[in-house]
PDB file of C-alpha atoms in Angstrom:
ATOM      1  CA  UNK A   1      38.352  85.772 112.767  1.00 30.00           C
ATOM      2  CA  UNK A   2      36.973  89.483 113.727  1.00 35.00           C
ATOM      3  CA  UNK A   3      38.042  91.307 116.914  1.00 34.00           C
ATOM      4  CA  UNK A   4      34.243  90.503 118.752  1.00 35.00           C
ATOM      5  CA  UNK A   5      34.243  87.094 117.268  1.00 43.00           C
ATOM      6  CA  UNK A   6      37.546  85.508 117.327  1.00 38.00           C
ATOM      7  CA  UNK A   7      37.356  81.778 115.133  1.00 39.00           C
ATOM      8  CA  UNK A   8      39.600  79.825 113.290  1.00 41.00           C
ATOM      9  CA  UNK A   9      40.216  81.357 109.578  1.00 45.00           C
ATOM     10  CA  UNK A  10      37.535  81.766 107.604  1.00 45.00           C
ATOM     11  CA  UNK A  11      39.020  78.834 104.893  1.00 46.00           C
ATOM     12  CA  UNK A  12      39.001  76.424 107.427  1.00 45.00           C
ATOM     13  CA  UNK A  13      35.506  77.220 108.718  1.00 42.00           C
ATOM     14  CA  UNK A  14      34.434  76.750 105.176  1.00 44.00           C
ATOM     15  CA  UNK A  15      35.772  73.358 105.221  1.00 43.00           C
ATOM     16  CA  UNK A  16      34.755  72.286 108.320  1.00 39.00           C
ATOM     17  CA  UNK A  17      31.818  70.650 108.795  1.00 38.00           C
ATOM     18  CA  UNK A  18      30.675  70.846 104.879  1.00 38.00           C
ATOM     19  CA  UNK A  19      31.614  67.650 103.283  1.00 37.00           C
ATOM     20  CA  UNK A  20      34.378  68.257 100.371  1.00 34.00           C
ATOM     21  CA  UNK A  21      33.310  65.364  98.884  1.00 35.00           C
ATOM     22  CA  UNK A  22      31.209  67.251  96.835  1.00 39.00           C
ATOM     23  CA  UNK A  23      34.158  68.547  95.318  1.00 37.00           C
ATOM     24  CA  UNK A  24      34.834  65.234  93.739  1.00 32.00           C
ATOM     25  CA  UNK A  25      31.713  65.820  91.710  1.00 39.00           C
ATOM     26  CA  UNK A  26      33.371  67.765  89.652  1.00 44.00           C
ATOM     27  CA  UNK A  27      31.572  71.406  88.380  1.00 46.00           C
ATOM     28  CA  UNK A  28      28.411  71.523  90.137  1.00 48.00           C
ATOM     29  CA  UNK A  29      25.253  71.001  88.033  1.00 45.00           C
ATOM     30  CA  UNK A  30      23.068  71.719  91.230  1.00 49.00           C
ATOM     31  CA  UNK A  31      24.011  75.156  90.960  1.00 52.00           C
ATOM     32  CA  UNK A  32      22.201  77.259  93.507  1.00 55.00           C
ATOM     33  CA  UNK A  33      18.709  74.981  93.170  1.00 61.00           C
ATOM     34  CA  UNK A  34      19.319  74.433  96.802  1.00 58.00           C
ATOM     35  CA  UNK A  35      19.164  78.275  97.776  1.00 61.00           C
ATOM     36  CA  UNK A  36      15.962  78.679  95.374  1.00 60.00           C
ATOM     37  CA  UNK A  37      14.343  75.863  96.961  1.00 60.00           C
ATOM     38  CA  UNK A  38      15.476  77.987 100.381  1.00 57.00           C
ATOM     39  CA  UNK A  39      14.430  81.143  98.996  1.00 57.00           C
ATOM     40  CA  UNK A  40      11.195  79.490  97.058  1.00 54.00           C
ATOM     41  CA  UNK A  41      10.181  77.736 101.105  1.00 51.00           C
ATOM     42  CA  UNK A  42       9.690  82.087 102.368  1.00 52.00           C
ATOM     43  CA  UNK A  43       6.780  83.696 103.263  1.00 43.00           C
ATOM     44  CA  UNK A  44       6.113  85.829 100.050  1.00 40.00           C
ATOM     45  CA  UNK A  45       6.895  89.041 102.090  1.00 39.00           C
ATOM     46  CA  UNK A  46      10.397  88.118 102.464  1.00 46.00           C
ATOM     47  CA  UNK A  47      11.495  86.929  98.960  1.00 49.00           C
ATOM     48  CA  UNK A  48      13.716  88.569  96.945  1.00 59.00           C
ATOM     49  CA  UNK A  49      16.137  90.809  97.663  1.00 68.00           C
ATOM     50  CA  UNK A  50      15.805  93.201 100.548  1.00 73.00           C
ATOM     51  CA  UNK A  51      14.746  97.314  99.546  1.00 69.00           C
ATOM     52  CA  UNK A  52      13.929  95.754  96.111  1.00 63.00           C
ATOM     53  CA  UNK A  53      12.800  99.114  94.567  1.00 62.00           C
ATOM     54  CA  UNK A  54      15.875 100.964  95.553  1.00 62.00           C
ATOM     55  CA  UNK A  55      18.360  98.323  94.388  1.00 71.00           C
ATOM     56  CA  UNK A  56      16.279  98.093  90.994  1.00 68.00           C
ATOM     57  CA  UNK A  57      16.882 101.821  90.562  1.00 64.00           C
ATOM     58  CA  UNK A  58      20.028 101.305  90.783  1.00 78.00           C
ATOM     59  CA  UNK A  59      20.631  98.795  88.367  1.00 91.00           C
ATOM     60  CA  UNK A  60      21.430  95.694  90.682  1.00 96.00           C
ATOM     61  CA  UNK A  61      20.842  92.505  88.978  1.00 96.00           C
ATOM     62  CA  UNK A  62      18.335  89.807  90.479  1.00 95.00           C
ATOM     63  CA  UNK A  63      19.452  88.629  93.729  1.00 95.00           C
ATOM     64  CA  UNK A  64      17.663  86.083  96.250  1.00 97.00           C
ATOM     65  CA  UNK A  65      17.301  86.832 100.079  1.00 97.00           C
ATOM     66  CA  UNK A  66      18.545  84.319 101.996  1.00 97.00           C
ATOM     67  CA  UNK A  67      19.561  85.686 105.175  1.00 98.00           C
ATOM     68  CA  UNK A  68      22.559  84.372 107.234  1.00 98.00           C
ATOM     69  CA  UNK A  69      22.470  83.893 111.161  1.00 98.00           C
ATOM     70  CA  UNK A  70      22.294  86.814 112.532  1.00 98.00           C
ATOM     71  CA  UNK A  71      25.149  85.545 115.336  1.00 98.00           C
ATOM     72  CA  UNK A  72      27.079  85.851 112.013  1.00 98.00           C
ATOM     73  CA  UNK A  73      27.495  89.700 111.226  1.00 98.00           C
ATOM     74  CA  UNK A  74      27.057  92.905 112.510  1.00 98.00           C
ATOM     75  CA  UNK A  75      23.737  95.086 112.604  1.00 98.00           C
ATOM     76  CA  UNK A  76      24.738  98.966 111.180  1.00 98.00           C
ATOM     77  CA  UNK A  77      23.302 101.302 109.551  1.00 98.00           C
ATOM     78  CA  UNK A  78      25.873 101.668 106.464  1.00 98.00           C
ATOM     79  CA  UNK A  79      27.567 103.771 104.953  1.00 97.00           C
ATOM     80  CA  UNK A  80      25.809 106.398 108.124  1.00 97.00           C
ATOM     81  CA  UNK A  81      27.898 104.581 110.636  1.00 97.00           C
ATOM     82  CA  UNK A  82      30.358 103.706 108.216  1.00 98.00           C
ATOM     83  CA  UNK A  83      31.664 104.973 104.665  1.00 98.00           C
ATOM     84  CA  UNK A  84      31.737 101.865 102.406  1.00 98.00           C
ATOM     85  CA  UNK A  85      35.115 102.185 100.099  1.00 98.00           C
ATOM     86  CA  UNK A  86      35.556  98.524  99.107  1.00 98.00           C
ATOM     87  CA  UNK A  87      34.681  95.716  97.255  1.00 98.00           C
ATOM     88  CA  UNK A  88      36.285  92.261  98.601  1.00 98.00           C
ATOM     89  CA  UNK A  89      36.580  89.360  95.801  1.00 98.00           C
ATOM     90  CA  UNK A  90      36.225  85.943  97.608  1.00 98.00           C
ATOM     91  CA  UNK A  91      36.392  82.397  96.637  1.00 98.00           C
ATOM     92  CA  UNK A  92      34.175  80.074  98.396  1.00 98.00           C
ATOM     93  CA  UNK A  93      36.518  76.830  98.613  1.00 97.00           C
ATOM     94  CA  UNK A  94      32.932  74.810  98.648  1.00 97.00           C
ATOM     95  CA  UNK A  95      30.087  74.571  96.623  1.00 98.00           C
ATOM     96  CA  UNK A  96      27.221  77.065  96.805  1.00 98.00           C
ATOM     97  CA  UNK A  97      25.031  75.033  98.984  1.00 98.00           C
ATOM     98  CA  UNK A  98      27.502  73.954 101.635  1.00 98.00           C
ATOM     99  CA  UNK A  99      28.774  77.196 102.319  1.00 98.00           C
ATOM    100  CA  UNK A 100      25.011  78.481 102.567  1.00 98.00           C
ATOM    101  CA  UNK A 101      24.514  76.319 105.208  1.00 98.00           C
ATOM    102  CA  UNK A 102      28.121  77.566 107.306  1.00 97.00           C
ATOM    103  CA  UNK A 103      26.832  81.443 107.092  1.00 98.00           C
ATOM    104  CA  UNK A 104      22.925  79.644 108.210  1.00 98.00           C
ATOM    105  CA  UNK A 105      24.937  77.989 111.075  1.00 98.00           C
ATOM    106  CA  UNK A 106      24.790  80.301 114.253  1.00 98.00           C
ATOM    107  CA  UNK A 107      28.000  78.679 115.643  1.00 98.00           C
ATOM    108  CA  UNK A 108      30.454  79.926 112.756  1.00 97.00           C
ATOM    109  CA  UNK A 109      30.763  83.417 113.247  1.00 97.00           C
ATOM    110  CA  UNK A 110      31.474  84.353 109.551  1.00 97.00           C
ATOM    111  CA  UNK A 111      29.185  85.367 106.539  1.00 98.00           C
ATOM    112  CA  UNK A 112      29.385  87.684 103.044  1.00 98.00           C
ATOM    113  CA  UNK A 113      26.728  89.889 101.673  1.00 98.00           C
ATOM    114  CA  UNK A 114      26.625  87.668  98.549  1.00 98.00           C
ATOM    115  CA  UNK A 115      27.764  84.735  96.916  1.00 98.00           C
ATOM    116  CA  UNK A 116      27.662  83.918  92.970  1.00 98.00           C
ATOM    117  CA  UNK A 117      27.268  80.466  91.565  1.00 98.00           C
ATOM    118  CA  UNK A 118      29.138  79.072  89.064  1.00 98.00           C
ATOM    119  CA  UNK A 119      26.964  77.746  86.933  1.00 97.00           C
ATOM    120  CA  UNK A 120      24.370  80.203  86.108  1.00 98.00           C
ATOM    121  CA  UNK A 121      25.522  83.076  88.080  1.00 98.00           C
ATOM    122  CA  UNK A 122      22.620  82.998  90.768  1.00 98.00           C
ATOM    123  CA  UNK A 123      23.061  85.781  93.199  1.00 98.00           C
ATOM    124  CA  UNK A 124      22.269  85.123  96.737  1.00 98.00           C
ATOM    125  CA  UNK A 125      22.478  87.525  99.311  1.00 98.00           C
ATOM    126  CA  UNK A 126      22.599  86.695 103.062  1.00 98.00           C
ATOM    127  CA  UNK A 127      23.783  90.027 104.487  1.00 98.00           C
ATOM    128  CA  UNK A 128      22.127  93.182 104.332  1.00 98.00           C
ATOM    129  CA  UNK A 129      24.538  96.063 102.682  1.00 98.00           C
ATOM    130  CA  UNK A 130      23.833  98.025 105.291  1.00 98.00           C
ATOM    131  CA  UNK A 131      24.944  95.834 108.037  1.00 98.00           C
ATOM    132  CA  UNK A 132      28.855  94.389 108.114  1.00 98.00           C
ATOM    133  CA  UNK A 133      28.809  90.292 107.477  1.00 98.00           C
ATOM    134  CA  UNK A 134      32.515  89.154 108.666  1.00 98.00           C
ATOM    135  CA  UNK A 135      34.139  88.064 105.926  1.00 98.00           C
ATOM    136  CA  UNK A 136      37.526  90.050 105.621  1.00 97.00           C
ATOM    137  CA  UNK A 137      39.204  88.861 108.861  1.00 95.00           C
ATOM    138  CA  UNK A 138      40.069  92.181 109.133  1.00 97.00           C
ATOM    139  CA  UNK A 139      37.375  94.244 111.358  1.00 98.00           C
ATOM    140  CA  UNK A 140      38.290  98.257 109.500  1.00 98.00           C
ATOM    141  CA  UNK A 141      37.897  96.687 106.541  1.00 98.00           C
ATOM    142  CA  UNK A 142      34.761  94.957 106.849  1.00 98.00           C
ATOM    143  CA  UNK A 143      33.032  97.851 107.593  1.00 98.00           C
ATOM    144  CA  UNK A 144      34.239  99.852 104.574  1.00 98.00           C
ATOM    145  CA  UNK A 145      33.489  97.140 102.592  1.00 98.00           C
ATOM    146  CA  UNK A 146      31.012  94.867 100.680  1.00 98.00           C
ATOM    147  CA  UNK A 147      32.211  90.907 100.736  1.00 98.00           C
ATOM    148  CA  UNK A 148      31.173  89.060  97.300  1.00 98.00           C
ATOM    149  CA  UNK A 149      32.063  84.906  97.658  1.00 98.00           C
ATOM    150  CA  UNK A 150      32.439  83.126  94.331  1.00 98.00           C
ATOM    151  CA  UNK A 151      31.537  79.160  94.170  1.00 98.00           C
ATOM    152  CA  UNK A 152      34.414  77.395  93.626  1.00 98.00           C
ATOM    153  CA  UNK A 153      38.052  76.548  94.480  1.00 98.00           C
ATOM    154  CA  UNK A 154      40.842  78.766  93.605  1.00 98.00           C
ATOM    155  CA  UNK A 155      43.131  76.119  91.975  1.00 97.00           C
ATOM    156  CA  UNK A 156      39.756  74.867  89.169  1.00 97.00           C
ATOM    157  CA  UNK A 157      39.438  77.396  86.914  1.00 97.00           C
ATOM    158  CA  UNK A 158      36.118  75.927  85.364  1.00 98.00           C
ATOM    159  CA  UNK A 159      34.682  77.459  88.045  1.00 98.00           C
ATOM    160  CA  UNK A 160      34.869  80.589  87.013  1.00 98.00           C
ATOM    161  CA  UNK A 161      32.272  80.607  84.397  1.00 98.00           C
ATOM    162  CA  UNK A 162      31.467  83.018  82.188  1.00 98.00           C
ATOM    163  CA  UNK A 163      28.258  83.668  83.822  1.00 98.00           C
ATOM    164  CA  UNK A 164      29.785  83.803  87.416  1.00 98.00           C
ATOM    165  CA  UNK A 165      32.070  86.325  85.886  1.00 98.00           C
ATOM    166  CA  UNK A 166      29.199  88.923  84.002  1.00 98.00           C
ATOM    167  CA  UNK A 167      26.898  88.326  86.745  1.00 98.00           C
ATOM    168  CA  UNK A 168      29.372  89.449  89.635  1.00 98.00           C
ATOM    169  CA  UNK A 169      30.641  91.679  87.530  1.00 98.00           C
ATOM    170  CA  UNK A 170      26.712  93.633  86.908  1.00 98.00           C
ATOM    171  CA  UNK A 171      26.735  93.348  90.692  1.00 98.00           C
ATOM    172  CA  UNK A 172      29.616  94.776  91.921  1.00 98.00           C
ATOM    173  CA  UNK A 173      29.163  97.936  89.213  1.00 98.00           C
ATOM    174  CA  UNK A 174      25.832  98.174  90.797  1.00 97.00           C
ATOM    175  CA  UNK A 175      27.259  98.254  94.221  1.00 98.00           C
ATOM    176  CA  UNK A 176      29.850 100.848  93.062  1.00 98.00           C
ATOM    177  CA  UNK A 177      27.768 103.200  91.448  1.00 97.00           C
ATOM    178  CA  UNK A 178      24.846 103.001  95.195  1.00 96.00           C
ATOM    179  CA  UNK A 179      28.172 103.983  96.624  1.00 97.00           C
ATOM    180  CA  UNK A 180      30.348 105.957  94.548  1.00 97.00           C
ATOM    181  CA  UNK A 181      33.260 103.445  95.028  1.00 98.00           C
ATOM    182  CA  UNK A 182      35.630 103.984  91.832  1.00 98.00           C
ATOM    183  CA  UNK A 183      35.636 100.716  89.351  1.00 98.00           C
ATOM    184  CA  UNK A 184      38.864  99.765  90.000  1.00 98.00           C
ATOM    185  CA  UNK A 185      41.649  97.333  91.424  1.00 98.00           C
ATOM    186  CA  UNK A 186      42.660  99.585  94.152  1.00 98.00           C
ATOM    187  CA  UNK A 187      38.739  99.642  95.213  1.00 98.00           C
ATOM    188  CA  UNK A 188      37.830  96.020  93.878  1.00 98.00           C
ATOM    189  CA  UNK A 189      40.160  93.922  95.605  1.00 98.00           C
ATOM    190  CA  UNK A 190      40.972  90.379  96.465  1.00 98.00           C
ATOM    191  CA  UNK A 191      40.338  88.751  99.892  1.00 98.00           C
ATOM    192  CA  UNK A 192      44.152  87.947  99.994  1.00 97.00           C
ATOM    193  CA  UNK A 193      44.578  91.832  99.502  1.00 98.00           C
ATOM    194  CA  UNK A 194      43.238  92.958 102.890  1.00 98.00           C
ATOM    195  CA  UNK A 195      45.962  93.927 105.097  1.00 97.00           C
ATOM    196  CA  UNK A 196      46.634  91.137 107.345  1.00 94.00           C
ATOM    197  CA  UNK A 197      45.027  88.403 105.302  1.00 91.00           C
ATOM    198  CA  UNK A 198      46.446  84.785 105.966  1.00 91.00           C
ATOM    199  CA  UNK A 199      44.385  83.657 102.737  1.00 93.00           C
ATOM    200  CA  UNK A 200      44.801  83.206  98.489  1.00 95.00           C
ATOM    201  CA  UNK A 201      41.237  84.076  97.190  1.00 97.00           C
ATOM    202  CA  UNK A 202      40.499  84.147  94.595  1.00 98.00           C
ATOM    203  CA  UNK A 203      44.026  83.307  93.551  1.00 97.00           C
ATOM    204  CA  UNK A 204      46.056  83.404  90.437  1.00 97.00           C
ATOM    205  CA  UNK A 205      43.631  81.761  88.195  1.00 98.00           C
ATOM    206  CA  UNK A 206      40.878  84.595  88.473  1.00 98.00           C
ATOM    207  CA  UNK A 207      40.750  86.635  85.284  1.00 98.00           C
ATOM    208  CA  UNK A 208      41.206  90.420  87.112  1.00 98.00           C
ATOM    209  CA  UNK A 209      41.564  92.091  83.484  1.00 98.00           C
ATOM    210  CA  UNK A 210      38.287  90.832  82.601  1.00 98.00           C
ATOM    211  CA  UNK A 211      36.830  91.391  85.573  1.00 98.00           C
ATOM    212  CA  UNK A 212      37.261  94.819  85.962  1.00 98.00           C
ATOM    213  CA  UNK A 213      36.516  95.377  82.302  1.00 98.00           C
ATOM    214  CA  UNK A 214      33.137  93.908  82.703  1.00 98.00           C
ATOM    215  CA  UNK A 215      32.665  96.359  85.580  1.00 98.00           C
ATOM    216  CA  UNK A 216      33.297  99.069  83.559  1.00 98.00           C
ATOM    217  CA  UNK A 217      31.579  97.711  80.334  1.00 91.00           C
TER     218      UNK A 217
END
């Protein structure tokens, strides 16, 4: 998917491998409980959210560490190395837990900084902002920007919970304001938005109006 890494599309790597028959569930109850119990298994050092006291300073809601492989993204030293300018809206196409596991797994080459679960809007982050996680399958753009997934499929709306929605929305203003990024849809875009982009996410069904009005609320 990125220049260094070349892999199948992201979508498909988020199928592979991950067992959709979760999707047959129907709206996850689990909710993250599998990343807290990931998160909950760290030495205490490394809980939490990385640089804790700056990201509390500037407003970041509560977030969970739970790093990614590092085959899986690039180590930088953001935005020194590189201005960040974007936001990238993603949609997982797998539940929270699965797709946890594909950016753990050292032989999928692809990752975000954070993911949101539907059900209670838990925040995990796997990526450090600093560093560029490969999520846009476009290289210039991940490096300008910050990649948020969102548990779910783009064609079940129920996903898209109102707690998803206020607690991406808290985190994304957060990352706009660490980075002066303006609060709107020509800065907060969709995955299917990146020039190049082969994929739908989050799709038609995501609520931008709202969105972007909780960023700005």
């Amino acid at each position: 998917m990125e220049p260094h890494a070349p892999t199948p599309s992201r979508r498909a790597l988020l199928r592979s491998g991950a067992g959709l028959g979760a999707a047959a569930l129907g709206l996850a109850t689990i909710s993250a409980s599998t990343a807290r119990a990931a998160d909950d298994r760290r030495p205490p050092g490394e809980r939490g959210a990385p640089d804790s006291g700056r990201r509390a300073s500037a407003g970041y809601p509560p977030t969970h560490w739970i790093p990614a492989s590092t085959s899986n993204y690039t180590v930088s030293n953001r935005p020194t190395t590189y201005q960040v300018d974007f936001v990238v809206i993603h949609v997982t196409q797998e539940t929270f837990p699965d797709a946890m596991k594909i950016f753990q797994n050292p032989a999928k080459k692809v990752s975000a900084h954070y993911m949101v679960a539907s059900a209670d809007g838990y925040i995990g982050q796997f990526v450090r902002e600093k560093d560029v996680a490969w999520h846009a399958g476009n290289w210039n753009y991940n490096t300008r920007s910050i990649g948020i997934e969102h548990e779910g499929w783009v064609d079940r709306p129920e996903y898209f919970t109102d707690a998803m929605y206020a607690s991406s929305a808290a985190l994304t203003a957060a990352i706009c304001g660490t980075y002066g990024i303006p609060r709107t849809r020509e800065h907060i875009i969709a995955h299917s938005e990146v020039p190049g982009a082969t994929h739908t996410d989050p799709g038609r069904l995501w609520d931008w109006d709202r969105y972007i009005a909780l960023v700005n609320g």
